[in-house]
Coordinates of C-alpha atoms in Angstrom, one line a residue:
Chain G
M145 CA -2.3 -3.1 51.8
S146 CA -2.5 -3.8 48.1
V147 CA 0.1 -2.5 45.7
A148 CA -2.4 -0.1 44.1
S149 CA -3.5 1.5 47.4
A150 CA 0.0 1.7 48.6
T151 CA 1.0 3.6 45.5
R152 CA -2.0 5.8 45.9
A153 CA -1.1 6.5 49.5
A154 CA 2.5 7.3 48.5
K155 CA 1.2 9.7 45.8
S156 CA -1.0 11.6 48.1
T157 CA 1.6 12.1 50.8
T158 CA 4.8 12.7 48.9
R159 CA 5.8 15.0 46.1
P160 CA 8.6 14.1 43.8
G161 CA 11.5 16.4 44.3
G162 CA 12.8 18.6 41.6
T163 CA 9.8 18.1 39.3
L164 CA 8.2 21.6 39.2
Y165 CA 6.3 20.7 36.0
R166 CA 4.8 17.3 37.1
G167 CA 1.2 17.6 38.3
H168 CA -0.7 20.2 40.2
E169 CA -0.2 24.0 39.8
G170 CA 3.3 23.6 38.2
M171 CA 1.9 21.6 35.4
W172 CA -1.5 23.3 34.8
S173 CA 0.1 26.7 34.7
W174 CA 2.5 25.4 32.0
V175 CA -0.5 24.0 30.1
L176 CA -2.4 27.2 30.3
H177 CA 0.7 29.2 29.4
R178 CA 1.0 27.2 26.1
I179 CA -2.6 27.3 25.2
T180 CA -3.0 31.1 25.8
G181 CA 0.4 31.7 24.0
V182 CA -0.7 29.9 20.8
A183 CA -4.1 31.7 20.9
I184 CA -2.5 35.1 21.3
F185 CA 0.0 34.4 18.5
F186 CA -2.7 33.6 16.0
F187 CA -4.7 36.7 17.1
L188 CA -1.5 38.8 16.7
L189 CA -1.1 37.6 13.1
V190 CA -4.7 38.7 12.2
H191 CA -4.4 41.9 14.3
I192 CA -1.3 43.1 12.3
L193 CA -3.2 42.5 9.0
D194 CA -6.3 44.3 10.1
T195 CA -4.3 47.3 11.4
A196 CA -2.4 47.4 8.1
V197 CA -5.6 48.3 6.4
V198 CA -5.3 51.7 8.1
R199 CA -2.7 52.5 5.4
I200 CA -5.2 51.8 2.5
S201 CA -8.0 54.3 3.3
P202 CA -10.1 55.6 6.2
E203 CA -13.2 53.9 4.7
A204 CA -11.5 50.5 4.3
Y205 CA -10.1 50.6 7.9
N206 CA -13.4 51.5 9.4
A207 CA -15.1 48.7 7.5
V208 CA -12.5 46.2 8.8
I209 CA -12.5 47.4 12.4
S210 CA -16.3 47.4 12.6
S211 CA -16.1 43.6 12.5
Y212 CA -14.5 43.8 16.0
Q213 CA -17.5 45.9 17.1
N214 CA -20.4 43.4 17.3
P215 CA -21.7 41.6 20.4
L216 CA -20.2 38.2 19.5
M217 CA -16.7 39.7 19.0
G218 CA -17.2 41.7 22.2
V219 CA -17.5 38.4 24.1
G220 CA -14.5 37.1 22.2
E221 CA -12.5 40.2 23.3
I222 CA -13.2 39.2 26.9
G223 CA -11.6 35.8 26.1
L224 CA -8.7 37.5 24.4
V225 CA -8.0 39.8 27.3
G226 CA -8.4 36.9 29.8
A227 CA -5.7 34.9 27.8
I228 CA -3.3 37.9 27.6
V229 CA -3.7 38.8 31.3
F230 CA -3.0 35.2 32.4
H231 CA 0.0 34.8 30.0
A232 CA 1.4 38.2 31.3
L233 CA 1.0 37.4 35.0
N234 CA 2.2 33.8 34.7
G235 CA 5.1 34.9 32.6
L236 CA 6.2 37.1 35.5
R237 CA 5.8 34.1 37.8
I238 CA 8.1 32.0 35.5
I239 CA 10.7 34.8 35.7
A240 CA 10.4 34.8 39.5
I241 CA 10.9 31.0 39.6
D242 CA 14.0 31.4 37.4
Y243 CA 15.7 34.4 39.1
W244 CA 14.3 34.7 42.6
R245 CA 16.2 32.6 45.2
K246 CA 12.9 31.5 46.8
G247 CA 11.0 31.3 43.5
V248 CA 10.7 27.5 43.4
K249 CA 9.6 27.3 47.0
Y250 CA 6.8 29.8 46.5
Q251 CA 5.8 28.7 42.9
R252 CA 2.4 27.4 44.1
A253 CA 1.6 30.5 46.2
M254 CA 2.7 32.6 43.2
F255 CA 0.3 30.6 40.9
W256 CA -2.6 31.4 43.2
T257 CA -1.5 35.0 43.4
V258 CA -1.6 35.0 39.5
I259 CA -5.2 33.7 39.6
A260 CA -6.2 36.3 42.3
V261 CA -4.7 39.2 40.3
W262 CA -6.3 37.8 37.2
V263 CA -9.7 37.8 38.8
V264 CA -9.3 41.4 40.1
L265 CA -8.2 42.7 36.6
M266 CA -11.0 40.7 34.8
A267 CA -13.5 42.1 37.4
A268 CA -12.4 45.5 36.2
F269 CA -12.6 44.8 32.5
I270 CA -15.7 42.5 32.1
P271 CA -18.3 45.0 33.4
R272 CA -16.7 47.8 31.3
Q273 CA -16.8 45.5 28.2
I274 CA -20.4 44.5 28.9
I275 CA -21.4 48.2 28.9
V276 CA -19.7 48.5 25.5
I277 CA -21.4 45.3 24.2
I278 CA -24.8 46.7 25.3
S279 CA -24.1 50.0 23.5
E280 CA -23.2 48.0 20.4
V281 CA -26.5 46.2 20.5
Q282 CA -28.4 49.5 20.9
G283 CA -26.4 50.8 17.9
Chain K
M187 CA 37.2 1.6 18.4
T188 CA 36.0 4.0 21.1
T189 CA 38.5 5.3 23.5
I190 CA 37.4 5.3 27.1
A191 CA 38.8 8.2 29.2
T192 CA 41.2 7.2 32.0
P193 CA 39.3 6.6 35.3
R194 CA 39.2 9.6 37.6
S195 CA 40.3 12.0 34.9
P196 CA 38.7 15.4 35.6
Y197 CA 35.5 16.3 33.7
T198 CA 36.1 18.7 30.9
R199 CA 33.4 20.6 29.0
S200 CA 33.7 20.3 25.2
P201 CA 34.5 23.9 24.1
R202 CA 31.5 25.8 22.6
R203 CA 32.1 28.2 19.8
G204 CA 30.1 31.4 19.2
L205 CA 26.8 32.5 20.6
N206 CA 24.6 29.9 22.3
W207 CA 21.3 30.7 20.4
E208 CA 19.1 28.5 22.6
K209 CA 20.3 30.4 25.7
A210 CA 19.8 33.7 23.9
G211 CA 16.3 32.7 23.0
W212 CA 15.6 31.7 26.6
L213 CA 16.8 35.1 27.8
Y214 CA 14.9 37.0 25.1
M215 CA 11.6 35.4 26.2
R216 CA 12.1 36.8 29.7
I217 CA 13.5 40.3 28.8
S218 CA 10.9 40.9 26.0
G219 CA 8.2 39.4 28.3
V220 CA 8.7 42.0 31.0
I221 CA 8.6 44.9 28.5
L222 CA 5.5 43.4 26.8
V223 CA 3.6 43.2 30.0
V224 CA 3.8 47.0 30.2
L225 CA 3.4 47.7 26.5
I226 CA 0.4 45.3 25.9
L227 CA -1.5 46.0 29.2
G228 CA -1.0 49.7 28.4
H229 CA -2.3 49.1 24.9
L230 CA -5.4 47.2 26.1
F231 CA -6.1 49.9 28.8
V232 CA -6.0 52.8 26.4
N233 CA -7.9 51.1 23.5
L234 CA -10.5 49.0 25.4
M235 CA -11.0 50.7 28.8
L236 CA -10.7 54.4 28.2
G237 CA -13.2 56.4 26.2
E238 CA -15.8 54.3 24.4
G239 CA -13.8 51.1 24.5
V240 CA -13.5 49.0 21.4
K241 CA -16.5 50.8 20.0
G242 CA -14.6 54.0 19.8
I243 CA -11.8 52.6 17.5
D244 CA -11.9 53.9 13.9
F245 CA -9.5 55.6 11.5
A246 CA -9.7 58.9 13.4
F247 CA -8.8 57.1 16.7
V248 CA -5.7 55.5 15.2
A249 CA -4.7 58.7 13.4
G250 CA -5.0 60.6 16.7
K251 CA -2.6 58.1 18.3
W252 CA -0.1 57.8 15.4
A253 CA 0.1 61.6 15.0
S254 CA 2.3 61.3 18.0
P255 CA 5.8 59.7 17.8
F256 CA 5.2 58.4 21.3
W257 CA 2.5 55.9 20.2
Q258 CA 4.3 55.2 17.0
V259 CA 7.4 54.1 18.9
W260 CA 5.2 52.2 21.5
D261 CA 3.3 50.3 18.7
V262 CA 6.4 49.5 16.6
L263 CA 8.3 48.3 19.7
M264 CA 5.3 46.2 20.7
L265 CA 5.1 44.7 17.2
W266 CA 8.8 43.6 17.1
L267 CA 9.0 42.3 20.6
A268 CA 5.6 40.5 20.5
L269 CA 6.0 38.9 17.1
I270 CA 9.5 37.6 17.8
H271 CA 8.4 36.4 21.3
G272 CA 5.4 34.7 19.7
A273 CA 7.4 33.1 16.9
N274 CA 10.0 31.8 19.3
G275 CA 7.3 30.3 21.5
M276 CA 5.7 28.6 18.5
R277 CA 9.2 27.3 17.5
T278 CA 9.5 25.7 21.0
I279 CA 6.0 24.1 20.7
V280 CA 6.8 22.8 17.2
N281 CA 10.1 21.3 18.5
D282 CA 8.1 19.6 21.3
Y283 CA 5.2 18.1 19.3
A284 CA 6.2 17.7 15.6
T285 CA 7.7 14.2 15.4
T286 CA 9.4 14.2 12.0
R287 CA 12.2 16.4 10.9
G288 CA 10.4 17.4 7.7
M289 CA 7.4 18.5 9.6
R290 CA 9.5 20.6 12.0
V291 CA 11.4 22.3 9.2
T292 CA 8.1 23.0 7.3
L293 CA 6.3 24.5 10.3
K294 CA 9.2 26.6 11.5
T295 CA 9.7 27.9 7.9
F296 CA 6.1 29.0 7.9
I297 CA 6.5 30.6 11.4
G298 CA 9.6 32.4 10.3
I299 CA 8.2 33.7 7.0
S300 CA 5.0 35.0 8.8
A301 CA 7.0 36.7 11.5
V302 CA 9.5 38.5 9.2
G303 CA 6.7 39.4 6.7
L304 CA 4.4 40.8 9.3
I305 CA 7.2 42.7 11.1
L306 CA 8.1 44.4 7.9
L307 CA 4.5 45.1 7.0
G308 CA 3.6 46.5 10.4
T309 CA 6.7 48.7 10.7
L310 CA 6.1 50.1 7.2
V311 CA 2.4 50.8 8.0
A312 CA 3.2 52.6 11.3
T313 CA 6.1 54.6 10.1
T314 CA 4.7 55.8 6.7
F315 CA 1.2 56.5 8.1
D316 CA -0.5 59.8 7.1
P317 CA -3.1 60.8 9.6
C318 CA -4.6 63.3 7.1
P319 CA -4.7 61.6 3.7
Q320 CA -6.5 63.0 0.6
V321 CA -10.0 61.6 0.6
S322 CA -13.2 62.2 -1.4
V323 CA -15.6 64.9 -0.1
D324 CA -18.1 62.4 1.4
Q325 CA -15.3 60.8 3.5
L326 CA -14.0 64.0 5.1
D327 CA -15.8 63.3 8.3
L328 CA -13.8 60.1 8.7
L329 CA -10.6 62.1 9.3
P330 CA -9.5 63.3 12.7
S331 CA -10.6 66.7 13.8
F332 CA -7.1 68.2 13.7
C333 CA -6.6 67.7 10.0
P334 CA -6.4 71.0 8.0
P335 CA -9.3 71.6 5.5
Q336 CA -8.8 70.0 2.1

């Protein structure tokens, strides 16, 4: 057996101990948590500014908020809600890993639970949002 | 010359003084996170799922919510918890990826100024909001239906 294939065999059969964040679900959930977190942060900055226009005048606020009410933004809102729901559910998973005695043991199962709950919640939101987008197209 | 401790001398922790800010931040992310799950998912449900969804949001919609102290408290709490949570997360990311001290200080200064400025702005907007402001006659229909006639 060559060194390379031996290394490959060892990689596929053993998992390094105590490395929750190296590879597989532990790493990818961390990557997704960062990316969604940064995206949500920048949306939050804009969202506070657009909401602040409500203090200027009803006319000004309606003009600003109407930019959220076109089909392109409607699709963007699906992305935003998807990012927020993932960040929320995975955040609860992180807390469980930190505080629940069996959290580390079940972190993989909890990741797939996060994905499953995410799919269910998005299955509730996406059809509802598509109806809103269609009504925006029709004016 | 460096003094080497006597072999087998018991390990002693160097005494820490005051609050451990890094630990406080770690704890804050978890406590605020749990509360934000409720506040933000509730916010999304009321604003995007109920009624006409995002299409139904206008001045009258916001005025209808902020006429009640319940939604004012909800939104101001969400503002403070979310912006501090987000700014602290961005601080962690800057610490991880910005390689020079100057870059770290610059980016974290921007993050801090944005967070403090927007928290003040958002809190002022939500607490000084008037659901029935004086408007010109052609804009009376933009006001919520509960406003007294002007």
